[in-house]
Amino acid sequence: MVLGFMTTTCKRPARFALSTAQLLLPIALVPLCAGPARAEEAPTGPWYEGVSEERKQRAQALFEEARELHRRAMLAEARAKYDEALAAWEHPELRLYLGRLLRLMGLPLLAHENLRLALRWGPGSLDTEKEQEARAAMRALAERELAAIEIRCDEPGAVVLMDGQPWFDGPDVERRMVMPGEHVITARKDGYSTVVKPILVFAGQEASGRVALSADTVVSRPRWATWIPWATLGAGAALGVAGGALMWHAGTGHDETHRRLRDGCVPTCEAFDRDAYDRSVLENGLGIGALVAGGATVITGTVLLFMNRPEAHRAPDRGGVTIELRPAASLEGAMLSGRVVF
């Protein structure tokens, strides 16, 4: 417009043209001065970076469809549309609306996660009213419908799982919101004993604990003290020797008695003094008994020696999880854990 206006007045006196230019100059500078101000008012944030206008428009259209379905209480269909919109554009307000819907559908864990993602960019990602709404909703979910588990593992390279699903690798400490009930914490590492710990948490509770792993040590040890089978063998051998000695002494005494009686009697008096052989008979019986007992004891010692071979056993200290239950953490604690991506 300015250029057209100046063409129609080029034949007027120079003084009039100069005064007109002086008048129009401030008007022409207004857009230049206003441009930066409008740029400052434009929406900013990480969720705007690298997103084309086409994706933004598609997300906006899907968002409007989702809101309409939401108003008509078609919750499953609305959730699908919100998910499509978020696939096109990861926007905090989309997360907030999806969190509202999931809470209405009775899915508190997913609702809490989406509300956390809506606030992950920090203050200013949502307007004040919506930010307060998201924080209040997260607090209510944490205190009434959800529980929290925080686990610390200081062992480098250890893999920590929750309910059989990988959670994090040590050394680290992680916190996760969970549904109330029993959850199983597992920690494992090559060369270390696997730790498995069930944890029961109720709504509004937080279970905080530390995982300790110990080396999977295998030790060899005998069933009994080593001296027992050897002492049994020694006792059996001693009984055998004693029995043999008694039998030898009994035989010697019997022969001596026989010679004494034979030399003193003509022609014989064995039948007359039969009691003279009683001692040698007794010794012989004791010797036989000792020899039998010694043999049985030697056999027993041999069996004990065979059974007492060293057996492999795992070390008794196999680690564990120390758990402390306390009321659910405050909203600030929950927001601090928002740095962790699940």
mmCIF file of C-alpha atoms in Angstrom:
data_model
loop_
_atom_site.group_PDB
_atom_site.id
_atom_site.type_symbol
_atom_site.label_atom_id
_atom_site.label_comp_id
_atom_site.label_asym_id
_atom_site.label_seq_id
_atom_site.Cartn_x
_atom_site.Cartn_y
_atom_site.Cartn_z
ATOM 1 C CA MET A 1 0.000 0.000 0.000
ATOM 2 C CA VAL A 2 2.767 2.365 0.818
ATOM 3 C CA LEU A 3 4.496 1.785 -2.475
ATOM 4 C CA GLY A 4 1.260 2.350 -4.454
ATOM 5 C CA PHE A 5 0.475 5.482 -2.564
ATOM 6 C CA MET A 6 3.915 6.958 -3.274
ATOM 7 C CA THR A 7 3.584 6.301 -7.068
ATOM 8 C CA THR A 8 0.390 8.321 -7.398
ATOM 9 C CA THR A 9 1.932 11.394 -5.744
ATOM 10 C CA CYS A 10 5.340 11.524 -7.428
ATOM 11 C CA LYS A 11 4.452 14.641 -9.435
ATOM 12 C CA ARG A 12 3.517 16.731 -6.379
ATOM 13 C CA PRO A 13 5.952 19.241 -4.953
ATOM 14 C CA ALA A 14 8.989 17.802 -3.223
ATOM 15 C CA ARG A 15 8.104 19.466 0.066
ATOM 16 C CA PHE A 16 4.759 17.641 0.248
ATOM 17 C CA ALA A 17 6.439 14.306 -0.584
ATOM 18 C CA LEU A 18 9.027 14.813 2.164
ATOM 19 C CA SER A 19 6.402 15.639 4.778
ATOM 20 C CA THR A 20 4.364 12.607 3.713
ATOM 21 C CA ALA A 21 7.412 10.356 4.077
ATOM 22 C CA GLN A 22 8.066 11.739 7.563
ATOM 23 C CA LEU A 23 4.469 10.933 8.493
ATOM 24 C CA LEU A 24 4.532 7.400 7.111
ATOM 25 C CA LEU A 25 7.926 6.409 8.516
ATOM 26 C CA PRO A 26 6.727 5.747 12.109
ATOM 27 C CA ILE A 27 3.758 3.755 10.740
ATOM 28 C CA ALA A 28 6.062 1.650 8.580
ATOM 29 C CA LEU A 29 8.309 0.913 11.569
ATOM 30 C CA VAL A 30 5.447 -0.358 13.728
ATOM 31 C CA PRO A 31 5.400 -3.872 12.189
ATOM 32 C CA LEU A 32 9.176 -4.117 12.533
ATOM 33 C CA CYS A 33 9.021 -3.211 16.198
ATOM 34 C CA ALA A 34 5.992 -5.407 16.851
ATOM 35 C CA GLY A 35 7.526 -8.463 15.195
ATOM 36 C CA PRO A 36 9.853 -9.437 18.083
ATOM 37 C CA ALA A 37 7.067 -8.883 20.593
ATOM 38 C CA ARG A 38 4.798 -11.314 18.706
ATOM 39 C CA ALA A 39 7.678 -13.779 18.445
ATOM 40 C CA GLU A 40 8.082 -13.689 22.228
ATOM 41 C CA GLU A 41 4.370 -14.437 22.669
ATOM 42 C CA ALA A 42 4.538 -17.489 20.358
ATOM 43 C CA PRO A 43 4.312 -20.871 22.138
ATOM 44 C CA THR A 44 7.703 -22.324 22.971
ATOM 45 C CA GLY A 45 8.936 -25.562 24.473
ATOM 46 C CA PRO A 46 10.861 -28.712 23.587
ATOM 47 C CA TRP A 47 7.675 -30.324 22.291
ATOM 48 C CA TYR A 48 7.549 -27.699 19.501
ATOM 49 C CA GLU A 49 11.054 -28.437 18.221
ATOM 50 C CA GLY A 50 11.346 -30.509 15.057
ATOM 51 C CA VAL A 51 7.576 -30.911 14.577
ATOM 52 C CA SER A 52 6.238 -29.944 11.153
ATOM 53 C CA GLU A 53 3.058 -27.916 10.710
ATOM 54 C CA GLU A 54 1.458 -30.894 9.006
ATOM 55 C CA ARG A 55 1.972 -33.070 12.089
ATOM 56 C CA LYS A 56 0.720 -30.325 14.363
ATOM 57 C CA GLN A 57 -2.449 -29.923 12.297
ATOM 58 C CA ARG A 58 -3.001 -33.684 12.231
ATOM 59 C CA ALA A 59 -2.546 -33.891 16.010
ATOM 60 C CA GLN A 60 -4.960 -30.985 16.491
ATOM 61 C CA ALA A 61 -7.610 -32.662 14.323
ATOM 62 C CA LEU A 62 -7.219 -35.980 16.166
ATOM 63 C CA PHE A 63 -7.356 -34.142 19.490
ATOM 64 C CA GLU A 64 -10.692 -32.546 18.567
ATOM 65 C CA GLU A 65 -12.076 -35.937 17.557
ATOM 66 C CA ALA A 66 -10.846 -37.474 20.829
ATOM 67 C CA ARG A 67 -12.460 -34.711 22.904
ATOM 68 C CA GLU A 68 -15.773 -35.187 21.136
ATOM 69 C CA LEU A 69 -15.665 -38.943 21.747
ATOM 70 C CA HIS A 70 -14.681 -38.238 25.344
ATOM 71 C CA ARG A 71 -17.722 -35.971 25.804
ATOM 72 C CA ARG A 72 -19.941 -38.703 24.373
ATOM 73 C CA ALA A 73 -18.476 -41.205 26.893
ATOM 74 C CA MET A 74 -16.987 -43.353 24.131
ATOM 75 C CA LEU A 75 -13.893 -43.894 26.251
ATOM 76 C CA ALA A 76 -12.107 -46.683 24.363
ATOM 77 C CA GLU A 77 -12.485 -44.838 21.051
ATOM 78 C CA ALA A 78 -11.353 -41.565 22.643
ATOM 79 C CA ARG A 79 -8.266 -43.277 24.068
ATOM 80 C CA ALA A 80 -7.324 -44.581 20.629
ATOM 81 C CA LYS A 81 -7.628 -41.063 19.174
ATOM 82 C CA TYR A 82 -5.515 -39.542 21.958
ATOM 83 C CA ASP A 83 -2.853 -42.170 21.290
ATOM 84 C CA GLU A 84 -2.904 -41.335 17.574
ATOM 85 C CA ALA A 85 -2.589 -37.631 18.335
ATOM 86 C CA LEU A 86 0.376 -38.275 20.641
ATOM 87 C CA ALA A 87 2.038 -40.388 17.957
ATOM 88 C CA ALA A 88 1.852 -37.347 15.688
ATOM 89 C CA TRP A 89 2.869 -34.811 18.330
ATOM 90 C CA GLU A 90 4.108 -35.402 21.883
ATOM 91 C CA HIS A 91 2.368 -32.451 23.560
ATOM 92 C CA PRO A 92 1.917 -31.968 27.355
ATOM 93 C CA GLU A 93 -1.780 -31.091 27.053
ATOM 94 C CA LEU A 94 -2.452 -34.253 25.071
ATOM 95 C CA ARG A 95 -0.863 -36.242 27.915
ATOM 96 C CA LEU A 96 -3.005 -34.400 30.447
ATOM 97 C CA TYR A 97 -6.242 -35.152 28.598
ATOM 98 C CA LEU A 98 -5.242 -38.804 28.159
ATOM 99 C CA GLY A 99 -4.432 -39.002 31.870
ATOM 100 C CA ARG A 100 -7.912 -37.691 32.692
ATOM 101 C CA LEU A 101 -9.477 -40.306 30.434
ATOM 102 C CA LEU A 102 -7.424 -43.214 31.802
ATOM 103 C CA ARG A 103 -8.310 -42.254 35.351
ATOM 104 C CA LEU A 104 -11.972 -42.248 34.369
ATOM 105 C CA MET A 105 -11.515 -45.708 32.808
ATOM 106 C CA GLY A 106 -10.157 -47.115 36.066
ATOM 107 C CA LEU A 107 -6.536 -47.384 34.919
ATOM 108 C CA PRO A 108 -4.715 -45.490 37.697
ATOM 109 C CA LEU A 109 -1.195 -46.645 36.873
ATOM 110 C CA LEU A 110 -1.410 -45.541 33.225
ATOM 111 C CA ALA A 111 -3.147 -42.337 34.288
ATOM 112 C CA HIS A 112 -0.320 -41.506 36.730
ATOM 113 C CA GLU A 113 2.313 -42.184 34.078
ATOM 114 C CA ASN A 114 0.646 -39.882 31.530
ATOM 115 C CA LEU A 115 0.225 -37.119 34.102
ATOM 116 C CA ARG A 116 3.915 -37.482 34.958
ATOM 117 C CA LEU A 117 4.815 -37.167 31.287
ATOM 118 C CA ALA A 118 2.620 -34.079 31.020
ATOM 119 C CA LEU A 119 4.736 -32.404 33.735
ATOM 120 C CA ARG A 120 8.145 -33.775 32.749
ATOM 121 C CA TRP A 121 9.194 -30.537 31.023
ATOM 122 C CA GLY A 122 8.872 -28.647 34.296
ATOM 123 C CA PRO A 123 6.957 -25.495 35.219
ATOM 124 C CA GLY A 124 5.412 -23.730 32.250
ATOM 125 C CA SER A 125 4.735 -26.806 30.157
ATOM 126 C CA LEU A 126 1.073 -26.396 31.146
ATOM 127 C CA ASP A 127 -0.800 -23.314 32.233
ATOM 128 C CA THR A 128 -1.101 -22.795 35.992
ATOM 129 C CA GLU A 129 -4.594 -24.231 36.389
ATOM 130 C CA LYS A 130 -3.865 -27.399 34.406
ATOM 131 C CA GLU A 131 -0.527 -27.889 36.116
ATOM 132 C CA GLN A 132 -2.220 -27.723 39.531
ATOM 133 C CA GLU A 133 -4.845 -30.180 38.294
ATOM 134 C CA ALA A 134 -2.183 -32.654 37.139
ATOM 135 C CA ARG A 135 -0.255 -32.436 40.407
ATOM 136 C CA ALA A 136 -3.392 -32.881 42.513
ATOM 137 C CA ALA A 137 -4.459 -35.884 40.437
ATOM 138 C CA MET A 138 -1.035 -37.513 40.813
ATOM 139 C CA ARG A 139 -1.121 -36.950 44.572
ATOM 140 C CA ALA A 140 -4.590 -38.477 44.856
ATOM 141 C CA LEU A 141 -3.578 -41.529 42.798
ATOM 142 C CA ALA A 142 -0.413 -42.076 44.855
ATOM 143 C CA GLU A 143 -2.265 -41.838 48.170
ATOM 144 C CA ARG A 144 -5.437 -43.775 47.360
ATOM 145 C CA GLU A 145 -5.000 -46.104 44.392
ATOM 146 C CA LEU A 146 -1.311 -46.813 43.837
ATOM 147 C CA ALA A 147 1.797 -47.911 45.720
ATOM 148 C CA ALA A 148 5.481 -47.242 45.086
ATOM 149 C CA ILE A 149 8.621 -49.401 45.146
ATOM 150 C CA GLU A 150 12.132 -47.941 45.355
ATOM 151 C CA ILE A 151 15.105 -50.302 45.075
ATOM 152 C CA ARG A 152 18.817 -49.606 45.341
ATOM 153 C CA CYS A 153 21.486 -51.941 43.954
ATOM 154 C CA ASP A 154 25.169 -51.072 44.378
ATOM 155 C CA GLU A 155 26.572 -54.117 42.528
ATOM 156 C CA PRO A 156 28.004 -53.087 39.115
ATOM 157 C CA GLY A 157 26.573 -55.138 36.262
ATOM 158 C CA ALA A 158 23.730 -56.626 38.312
ATOM 159 C CA VAL A 159 20.386 -56.846 36.500
ATOM 160 C CA VAL A 160 17.320 -56.001 38.586
ATOM 161 C CA LEU A 161 13.898 -57.212 37.433
ATOM 162 C CA MET A 162 10.392 -56.503 38.670
ATOM 163 C CA ASP A 163 7.775 -59.193 38.143
ATOM 164 C CA GLY A 164 10.089 -60.907 35.662
ATOM 165 C CA GLN A 165 10.561 -57.815 33.488
ATOM 166 C CA PRO A 166 13.934 -55.971 33.225
ATOM 167 C CA TRP A 167 13.942 -52.834 35.360
ATOM 168 C CA PHE A 168 17.474 -51.382 35.682
ATOM 169 C CA ASP A 169 21.165 -52.289 35.874
ATOM 170 C CA GLY A 170 23.304 -51.597 38.924
ATOM 171 C CA PRO A 171 24.757 -49.591 40.407
ATOM 172 C CA ASP A 172 21.629 -47.442 40.512
ATOM 173 C CA VAL A 173 18.501 -46.608 42.464
ATOM 174 C CA GLU A 174 15.079 -46.555 40.799
ATOM 175 C CA ARG A 175 11.542 -45.776 41.920
ATOM 176 C CA ARG A 176 8.367 -46.992 40.241
ATOM 177 C CA MET A 177 4.671 -46.599 40.856
ATOM 178 C CA VAL A 178 2.878 -49.960 40.950
ATOM 179 C CA MET A 179 -0.534 -51.406 41.542
ATOM 180 C CA PRO A 180 -1.150 -52.546 45.147
ATOM 181 C CA GLY A 181 -0.464 -56.230 45.755
ATOM 182 C CA GLU A 182 2.497 -58.597 45.616
ATOM 183 C CA HIS A 183 5.450 -57.866 43.363
ATOM 184 C CA VAL A 184 8.641 -59.898 42.951
ATOM 185 C CA ILE A 185 12.073 -58.272 42.858
ATOM 186 C CA THR A 186 14.831 -60.350 41.242
ATOM 187 C CA ALA A 187 18.523 -59.490 41.054
ATOM 188 C CA ARG A 188 21.083 -61.558 39.185
ATOM 189 C CA LYS A 189 24.655 -61.437 37.945
ATOM 190 C CA ASP A 190 26.993 -64.070 36.521
ATOM 191 C CA GLY A 191 29.027 -65.653 39.292
ATOM 192 C CA TYR A 192 26.654 -64.404 41.995
ATOM 193 C CA SER A 193 23.707 -66.029 43.731
ATOM 194 C CA THR A 194 20.335 -64.958 42.284
ATOM 195 C CA VAL A 195 18.182 -63.026 44.751
ATOM 196 C CA VAL A 196 14.386 -63.335 44.600
ATOM 197 C CA LYS A 197 12.249 -61.289 47.005
ATOM 198 C CA PRO A 198 8.433 -60.999 47.026
ATOM 199 C CA ILE A 199 7.160 -57.621 48.263
ATOM 200 C CA LEU A 200 3.582 -56.964 49.371
ATOM 201 C CA VAL A 201 2.481 -53.307 49.206
ATOM 202 C CA PHE A 202 -0.883 -51.685 49.808
ATOM 203 C CA ALA A 203 -2.379 -48.496 48.361
ATOM 204 C CA GLY A 204 -0.665 -45.426 49.770
ATOM 205 C CA GLN A 205 2.460 -47.368 50.802
ATOM 206 C CA GLU A 206 6.015 -47.176 49.551
ATOM 207 C CA ALA A 207 8.449 -50.080 49.842
ATOM 208 C CA SER A 208 12.048 -48.935 49.965
ATOM 209 C CA GLY A 209 14.902 -51.415 49.972
ATOM 210 C CA ARG A 210 18.419 -52.385 49.006
ATOM 211 C CA VAL A 211 19.537 -55.444 47.049
ATOM 212 C CA ALA A 212 22.731 -57.176 48.201
ATOM 213 C CA LEU A 213 24.375 -59.879 46.070
ATOM 214 C CA SER A 214 26.999 -62.331 47.259
ATOM 215 C CA ALA A 215 29.424 -64.415 45.241
ATOM 216 C CA ASP A 216 28.086 -67.863 44.371
ATOM 217 C CA THR A 217 30.817 -69.705 46.303
ATOM 218 C CA VAL A 218 30.935 -73.497 46.247
ATOM 219 C CA VAL A 219 32.859 -75.116 49.107
ATOM 220 C CA SER A 220 33.747 -78.785 49.637
ATOM 221 C CA ARG A 221 33.388 -80.313 53.075
ATOM 222 C CA PRO A 222 33.041 -83.873 54.477
ATOM 223 C CA ARG A 223 29.861 -85.240 56.005
ATOM 224 C CA TRP A 224 31.534 -85.777 59.383
ATOM 225 C CA ALA A 225 34.793 -84.761 60.994
ATOM 226 C CA THR A 226 37.706 -86.371 59.161
ATOM 227 C CA TRP A 227 39.009 -88.167 62.291
ATOM 228 C CA ILE A 228 35.828 -90.207 62.849
ATOM 229 C CA PRO A 229 36.255 -92.824 60.061
ATOM 230 C CA TRP A 230 40.012 -93.066 60.690
ATOM 231 C CA ALA A 231 39.448 -93.537 64.420
ATOM 232 C CA THR A 232 36.915 -96.254 63.650
ATOM 233 C CA LEU A 233 39.421 -98.001 61.400
ATOM 234 C CA GLY A 234 42.087 -97.711 64.102
ATOM 235 C CA ALA A 235 39.765 -99.095 66.758
ATOM 236 C CA GLY A 236 38.876 -102.052 64.524
ATOM 237 C CA ALA A 237 42.525 -102.780 63.844
ATOM 238 C CA ALA A 238 43.334 -102.578 67.578
ATOM 239 C CA LEU A 239 40.519 -105.000 68.418
ATOM 240 C CA GLY A 240 41.767 -107.385 65.752
ATOM 241 C CA VAL A 241 45.307 -107.280 67.125
ATOM 242 C CA ALA A 242 44.036 -107.733 70.671
ATOM 243 C CA GLY A 243 41.873 -110.667 69.589
ATOM 244 C CA GLY A 244 44.771 -112.276 67.787
ATOM 245 C CA ALA A 245 47.005 -111.805 70.825
ATOM 246 C CA LEU A 246 44.419 -113.363 73.116
ATOM 247 C CA MET A 247 43.989 -116.355 70.814
ATOM 248 C CA TRP A 248 47.768 -116.835 70.633
ATOM 249 C CA HIS A 249 48.085 -116.604 74.432
ATOM 250 C CA ALA A 250 45.169 -119.032 74.883
ATOM 251 C CA GLY A 251 46.816 -121.540 72.519
ATOM 252 C CA THR A 252 50.142 -121.242 74.318
ATOM 253 C CA GLY A 253 48.513 -121.732 77.729
ATOM 254 C CA HIS A 254 46.541 -124.730 76.505
ATOM 255 C CA ASP A 255 49.676 -126.432 75.238
ATOM 256 C CA GLU A 256 51.563 -125.716 78.436
ATOM 257 C CA THR A 257 48.768 -127.124 80.602
ATOM 258 C CA HIS A 258 48.539 -130.182 78.408
ATOM 259 C CA ARG A 259 52.296 -130.879 78.777
ATOM 260 C CA ARG A 260 52.195 -130.351 82.530
ATOM 261 C CA LEU A 261 49.348 -132.768 83.019
ATOM 262 C CA ARG A 262 50.800 -135.327 80.676
ATOM 263 C CA ASP A 263 54.213 -135.306 82.369
ATOM 264 C CA GLY A 264 52.698 -135.702 85.850
ATOM 265 C CA CYS A 265 50.297 -138.497 85.061
ATOM 266 C CA VAL A 266 50.990 -142.107 83.955
ATOM 267 C CA PRO A 267 49.647 -143.024 81.603
ATOM 268 C CA THR A 268 47.210 -139.920 81.519
ATOM 269 C CA CYS A 269 45.074 -137.716 83.775
ATOM 270 C CA GLU A 270 43.370 -135.344 81.351
ATOM 271 C CA ALA A 271 39.950 -136.466 82.432
ATOM 272 C CA PHE A 272 40.962 -136.158 86.100
ATOM 273 C CA ASP A 273 41.963 -132.401 85.931
ATOM 274 C CA ARG A 274 39.761 -130.987 83.132
ATOM 275 C CA ASP A 275 39.300 -127.590 84.906
ATOM 276 C CA ALA A 276 42.958 -126.711 84.260
ATOM 277 C CA TYR A 277 42.030 -125.759 80.690
ATOM 278 C CA ASP A 278 39.314 -123.203 81.672
ATOM 279 C CA ARG A 279 41.560 -120.148 81.477
ATOM 280 C CA SER A 280 42.907 -120.935 78.018
ATOM 281 C CA VAL A 281 39.384 -121.663 76.794
ATOM 282 C CA LEU A 282 38.155 -118.316 78.159
ATOM 283 C CA GLU A 283 41.028 -116.410 76.594
ATOM 284 C CA ASN A 284 40.465 -118.138 73.292
ATOM 285 C CA GLY A 285 36.767 -117.148 73.323
ATOM 286 C CA LEU A 286 37.603 -113.563 74.180
ATOM 287 C CA GLY A 287 40.200 -113.502 71.413
ATOM 288 C CA ILE A 288 37.728 -114.791 68.859
ATOM 289 C CA GLY A 289 35.157 -112.183 69.980
ATOM 290 C CA ALA A 290 37.696 -109.375 69.786
ATOM 291 C CA LEU A 291 38.827 -110.527 66.361
ATOM 292 C CA VAL A 292 35.233 -110.589 65.048
ATOM 293 C CA ALA A 293 34.449 -107.189 66.588
ATOM 294 C CA GLY A 294 37.652 -105.762 65.198
ATOM 295 C CA GLY A 295 36.820 -107.015 61.719
ATOM 296 C CA ALA A 296 33.322 -105.530 61.883
ATOM 297 C CA THR A 297 34.758 -102.235 63.132
ATOM 298 C CA VAL A 298 37.299 -102.143 60.297
ATOM 299 C CA ILE A 299 34.491 -102.703 57.774
ATOM 300 C CA THR A 300 32.467 -99.917 59.399
ATOM 301 C CA GLY A 301 35.427 -97.553 59.305
ATOM 302 C CA THR A 302 35.998 -98.334 55.637
ATOM 303 C CA VAL A 303 32.341 -97.567 54.820
ATOM 304 C CA LEU A 304 32.499 -94.327 56.833
ATOM 305 C CA LEU A 305 35.683 -93.340 55.051
ATOM 306 C CA PHE A 306 33.987 -93.872 51.680
ATOM 307 C CA MET A 307 30.856 -91.943 52.699
ATOM 308 C CA ASN A 308 32.877 -89.097 54.167
ATOM 309 C CA ARG A 309 34.308 -87.982 50.849
ATOM 310 C CA PRO A 310 34.087 -84.143 50.477
ATOM 311 C CA GLU A 311 30.754 -82.892 49.081
ATOM 312 C CA ALA A 312 30.141 -79.578 47.304
ATOM 313 C CA HIS A 313 27.974 -77.035 49.166
ATOM 314 C CA ARG A 314 27.058 -73.441 48.356
ATOM 315 C CA ALA A 315 28.124 -70.777 50.802
ATOM 316 C CA PRO A 316 25.289 -69.960 53.230
ATOM 317 C CA ASP A 317 25.475 -66.154 52.664
ATOM 318 C CA ARG A 318 23.600 -65.696 49.389
ATOM 319 C CA GLY A 319 22.551 -62.029 49.669
ATOM 320 C CA GLY A 320 19.023 -60.692 49.911
ATOM 321 C CA VAL A 321 16.759 -57.653 49.860
ATOM 322 C CA THR A 322 16.188 -55.456 52.908
ATOM 323 C CA ILE A 323 12.758 -53.803 52.673
ATOM 324 C CA GLU A 324 11.250 -50.949 54.684
ATOM 325 C CA LEU A 325 7.566 -49.996 54.335
ATOM 326 C CA ARG A 326 6.448 -46.416 54.858
ATOM 327 C CA PRO A 327 3.631 -44.099 53.726
ATOM 328 C CA ALA A 328 3.708 -43.057 50.083
ATOM 329 C CA ALA A 329 6.201 -40.313 49.274
ATOM 330 C CA SER A 330 5.066 -36.759 48.845
ATOM 331 C CA LEU A 331 4.305 -35.337 45.433
ATOM 332 C CA GLU A 332 7.755 -33.716 45.320
ATOM 333 C CA GLY A 333 9.368 -37.133 45.767
ATOM 334 C CA ALA A 334 7.197 -38.566 43.054
ATOM 335 C CA MET A 335 8.094 -35.730 40.710
ATOM 336 C CA LEU A 336 11.786 -36.246 41.458
ATOM 337 C CA SER A 337 11.479 -39.773 40.100
ATOM 338 C CA GLY A 338 10.087 -38.351 36.886
ATOM 339 C CA ARG A 339 13.607 -38.310 35.520
ATOM 340 C CA VAL A 340 13.423 -42.094 35.189
ATOM 341 C CA VAL A 341 11.883 -43.337 31.944
ATOM 342 C CA PHE A 342 9.988 -46.617 32.323
#
